[in-house]
mmCIF file of C-alpha atoms in Angstrom:
data_model
loop_
_atom_site.group_PDB
_atom_site.id
_atom_site.type_symbol
_atom_site.label_atom_id
_atom_site.label_comp_id
_atom_site.label_asym_id
_atom_site.label_seq_id
_atom_site.Cartn_x
_atom_site.Cartn_y
_atom_site.Cartn_z
ATOM 1 C CA MET H 14 39.393 74.948 -34.743
ATOM 2 C CA SER H 15 39.497 71.391 -33.637
ATOM 3 C CA SER H 16 36.578 69.049 -34.133
ATOM 4 C CA GLU H 17 36.306 67.441 -37.511
ATOM 5 C CA ILE H 18 32.768 66.761 -38.695
ATOM 6 C CA THR H 19 33.193 65.293 -42.131
ATOM 7 C CA ASP H 20 35.700 64.584 -44.846
ATOM 8 C CA MET H 21 34.766 65.631 -48.332
ATOM 9 C CA PRO H 22 34.842 63.041 -51.156
ATOM 10 C CA ALA H 23 38.168 62.245 -52.811
ATOM 11 C CA ARG H 24 38.967 64.080 -56.030
ATOM 12 C CA GLU H 25 40.842 63.163 -59.189
ATOM 13 C CA GLU H 26 44.619 63.542 -59.262
ATOM 14 C CA GLY H 27 45.967 66.327 -61.440
ATOM 15 C CA THR H 28 47.902 65.791 -64.639
ATOM 16 C CA THR H 29 51.569 66.710 -64.862
ATOM 17 C CA GLU H 30 50.713 69.893 -66.777
ATOM 18 C CA GLU H 31 48.083 70.919 -64.222
ATOM 19 C CA LEU H 32 50.456 70.276 -61.318
ATOM 20 C CA LEU H 33 53.237 72.308 -62.940
ATOM 21 C CA ASP H 34 50.779 75.147 -63.613
ATOM 22 C CA VAL H 35 49.744 75.127 -59.942
ATOM 23 C CA LEU H 36 53.368 75.246 -58.807
ATOM 24 C CA GLY H 37 53.962 78.156 -61.188
ATOM 25 C CA ASP H 38 51.109 80.212 -59.725
ATOM 26 C CA GLU H 39 52.176 82.382 -56.771
ATOM 27 C CA HIS H 40 48.728 82.401 -55.123
ATOM 28 C CA SER H 41 48.373 78.615 -55.372
ATOM 29 C CA ARG H 42 51.864 78.184 -53.913
ATOM 30 C CA ALA H 43 51.004 80.512 -51.008
ATOM 31 C CA ILE H 44 47.777 78.600 -50.325
ATOM 32 C CA LEU H 45 49.568 75.238 -50.437
ATOM 33 C CA ALA H 46 52.369 76.520 -48.198
ATOM 34 C CA ALA H 47 49.873 77.726 -45.585
ATOM 35 C CA ALA H 48 47.761 74.557 -45.839
ATOM 36 C CA SER H 49 50.858 72.383 -45.435
ATOM 37 C CA GLU H 50 51.226 73.699 -41.862
ATOM 38 C CA GLY H 51 47.829 72.325 -40.833
ATOM 39 C CA PRO H 52 44.116 73.109 -41.212
ATOM 40 C CA VAL H 53 43.533 76.722 -42.205
ATOM 41 C CA SER H 54 40.409 78.764 -43.036
ATOM 42 C CA SER H 55 39.794 80.583 -46.303
ATOM 43 C CA LYS H 56 40.024 83.877 -44.406
ATOM 44 C CA GLU H 57 43.537 82.990 -43.223
ATOM 45 C CA LEU H 58 44.473 81.761 -46.720
ATOM 46 C CA THR H 59 43.332 85.109 -48.137
ATOM 47 C CA ARG H 60 45.497 86.953 -45.625
ATOM 48 C CA ARG H 61 48.543 84.776 -46.219
ATOM 49 C CA SER H 62 48.334 84.693 -50.020
ATOM 50 C CA ASP H 63 47.860 88.462 -50.358
ATOM 51 C CA ALA H 64 45.102 87.862 -52.917
ATOM 52 C CA SER H 65 41.448 88.831 -53.130
ATOM 53 C CA PRO H 66 38.883 86.469 -51.579
ATOM 54 C CA SER H 67 37.490 85.566 -55.020
ATOM 55 C CA THR H 68 40.987 84.670 -56.280
ATOM 56 C CA VAL H 69 41.602 82.539 -53.195
ATOM 57 C CA TYR H 70 38.270 80.701 -53.597
ATOM 58 C CA ARG H 71 39.021 79.984 -57.279
ATOM 59 C CA ARG H 72 42.460 78.611 -56.354
ATOM 60 C CA ILE H 73 41.031 76.570 -53.460
ATOM 61 C CA ASN H 74 38.431 74.983 -55.751
ATOM 62 C CA HIS H 75 41.071 74.183 -58.357
ATOM 63 C CA LEU H 76 43.405 72.681 -55.717
ATOM 64 C CA LEU H 77 40.498 70.623 -54.344
ATOM 65 C CA ASP H 78 39.711 69.358 -57.857
ATOM 66 C CA LEU H 79 43.346 68.306 -58.308
ATOM 67 C CA GLY H 80 43.340 66.484 -54.974
ATOM 68 C CA LEU H 81 46.035 68.740 -53.486
ATOM 69 C CA LEU H 82 43.807 70.076 -50.688
ATOM 70 C CA ASP H 83 41.363 68.416 -48.317
ATOM 71 C CA GLU H 84 38.330 70.351 -47.133
ATOM 72 C CA ARG H 85 36.763 69.680 -43.738
ATOM 73 C CA VAL H 86 34.221 71.326 -41.519
ATOM 74 C CA ALA H 87 35.560 72.259 -38.078
ATOM 75 C CA PHE H 88 34.303 74.177 -35.064
ATOM 76 C CA ASP H 89 35.953 77.372 -33.907
ATOM 77 C CA GLY H 90 36.136 78.451 -30.256
ATOM 78 C CA ASP H 91 32.512 79.694 -30.316
ATOM 79 C CA SER H 92 31.192 76.357 -31.689
ATOM 80 C CA LYS H 93 30.679 77.941 -35.098
ATOM 81 C CA GLN H 94 31.232 75.766 -38.146
ATOM 82 C CA THR H 95 33.893 76.799 -40.603
ATOM 83 C CA LYS H 96 35.536 75.107 -43.556
ATOM 84 C CA VAL H 97 39.240 74.450 -43.209
ATOM 85 C CA TYR H 98 41.740 73.297 -45.791
ATOM 86 C CA GLU H 99 44.830 71.144 -45.460
ATOM 87 C CA ALA H 100 47.435 69.998 -47.982
ATOM 88 C CA THR H 101 47.217 66.313 -48.888
ATOM 89 C CA PHE H 102 50.867 65.873 -49.810
ATOM 90 C CA GLU H 103 54.275 66.248 -48.239
ATOM 91 C CA HIS H 104 56.352 66.962 -51.328
ATOM 92 C CA PHE H 105 56.453 66.664 -55.114
ATOM 93 C CA ASP H 106 58.938 64.673 -57.162
ATOM 94 C CA VAL H 107 59.634 66.048 -60.625
ATOM 95 C CA SER H 108 61.447 63.664 -62.952
ATOM 96 C CA PHE H 109 61.970 63.002 -66.622
ATOM 97 C CA ASP H 110 61.113 59.479 -67.721
ATOM 98 C CA GLU H 111 61.383 58.285 -71.319
ATOM 99 C CA GLY H 112 61.361 61.848 -72.629
ATOM 100 C CA GLU H 113 58.379 62.972 -70.550
ATOM 101 C CA CYS H 114 58.152 65.199 -67.496
ATOM 102 C CA VAL H 115 56.484 63.450 -64.567
ATOM 103 C CA VAL H 116 55.230 65.253 -61.437
ATOM 104 C CA GLU H 117 54.242 63.045 -58.530
ATOM 105 C CA PRO H 118 52.857 64.345 -55.233
ATOM 106 C CA HIS H 119 53.727 62.204 -52.189
ATOM 107 C CA GLU H 120 51.158 62.004 -49.430
ATOM 108 C CA TYR H 121 52.143 62.425 -45.795
ATOM 109 C CA GLY H 122 51.399 58.818 -44.903
ATOM 110 C CA GLN H 123 53.733 57.442 -47.586
ATOM 111 C CA VAL H 124 56.832 58.877 -45.941
ATOM 112 C CA THR H 125 55.729 57.810 -42.464
ATOM 113 C CA SER H 126 55.080 54.255 -43.659
ATOM 114 C CA ALA H 127 58.512 54.093 -45.282
ATOM 115 C CA VAL H 128 60.249 55.294 -42.090
ATOM 116 C CA VAL H 129 58.382 52.778 -39.931
ATOM 117 C CA ALA H 130 59.131 49.928 -42.376
ATOM 118 C CA LEU H 131 62.840 50.819 -42.302
ATOM 119 C CA LEU H 132 62.948 50.996 -38.500
ATOM 120 C CA GLU H 133 61.258 47.611 -38.203
ATOM 121 C CA LYS H 134 64.081 46.046 -40.258
ATOM 122 C CA LEU H 135 66.793 47.358 -37.910
ATOM 123 C CA PRO H 136 68.017 45.365 -34.882
ATOM 124 C CA PHE H 137 65.684 46.747 -32.227
ATOM 125 C CA ASP H 138 63.812 44.715 -29.612
ATOM 126 C CA ASP H 139 60.748 46.845 -30.142
ATOM 127 C CA VAL H 140 59.641 49.723 -32.359
ATOM 128 C CA GLU H 141 56.666 51.778 -31.174
ATOM 129 C CA THR H 142 55.273 54.516 -33.378
ATOM 130 C CA SER H 143 52.402 56.930 -33.084
ATOM 131 C CA LEU H 144 51.221 59.500 -35.567
ATOM 132 C CA ASP H 145 49.436 62.613 -34.320
ATOM 133 C CA GLY H 146 48.511 64.783 -37.251
ATOM 134 C CA ARG H 147 51.852 65.297 -38.939
ATOM 135 C CA GLU H 148 54.041 64.445 -35.953
ATOM 136 C CA LEU H 149 55.568 60.962 -35.889
ATOM 137 C CA THR H 150 56.800 59.782 -32.495
ATOM 138 C CA VAL H 151 59.159 56.796 -32.478
ATOM 139 C CA LYS H 152 60.286 54.831 -29.423
ATOM 140 C CA LEU H 153 63.055 52.277 -29.991
ATOM 141 C CA SER H 154 64.098 49.515 -27.614
ATOM 142 C CA LEU H 155 67.660 48.450 -28.349
ATOM 143 C CA THR H 156 68.720 44.812 -28.310
ATOM 144 C CA GLU H 157 71.334 43.808 -25.750
ATOM 145 C CA GLU H 158 73.790 43.257 -28.613
ATOM 146 C CA VAL H 159 73.330 46.824 -29.883
ATOM 147 C CA VAL H 160 73.704 48.264 -26.356
ATOM 148 C CA GLU H 161 76.961 46.342 -25.866
ATOM 149 C CA ASP H 162 78.268 47.484 -29.264
ATOM 150 C CA LEU H 163 77.438 51.146 -28.573
ATOM 151 C CA THR H 164 78.961 50.960 -25.080
ATOM 152 C CA SER H 165 82.113 49.397 -26.472
ATOM 153 C CA ARG H 166 82.436 52.065 -29.174
ATOM 154 C CA TRP H 167 81.851 54.827 -26.633
ATOM 155 C CA LEU H 168 84.477 53.435 -24.249
ATOM 156 C CA ASP H 169 86.939 52.907 -27.108
ATOM 157 C CA GLY H 170 86.539 56.589 -27.960
ATOM 158 C CA PHE H 171 87.736 57.598 -24.508
ATOM 159 C CA THR H 172 90.782 55.331 -24.656
ATOM 160 C CA ASP H 173 91.703 56.695 -28.072
ATOM 161 C CA SER H 174 94.711 59.043 -27.914
ATOM 162 C CA LYS H 175 92.802 62.067 -29.214
ATOM 163 C CA PHE H 176 90.779 62.206 -25.961
ATOM 164 C CA ARG H 177 93.783 62.119 -23.585
#
């Protein structure tokens, strides 16, 4: 399943109580775990969650409503259309703030953006990044100063008595 046809409209974010309920439900957790690995069909979600198809469809619809899943139409190998589902978040933060429990899902792009911003602040000549699905590739070009410092530290390690 490869070609994306359309993205479905964005949904409302879930409340803390709704998110905790989802995390407490074994079928929802199984669906989210499978969908966090990449686009997956409802048939595969049914197999992996060990639940009936009707249970899986109810959970999928609820997870879509909470904004925890994206639904797309993709083509399989025979050019047949099928709906696939993918998690919209990388992880949840659960915290207690001013006497209240707060659950916050973090989208995949948030973490990638933070990593790239950090790398751009470090002493590199150039930082190249590319994001392919959920794989971030980073190419760093070191400044001459950093190369000299690393070389010096490496050579100092060999002259240290513990390496003799």
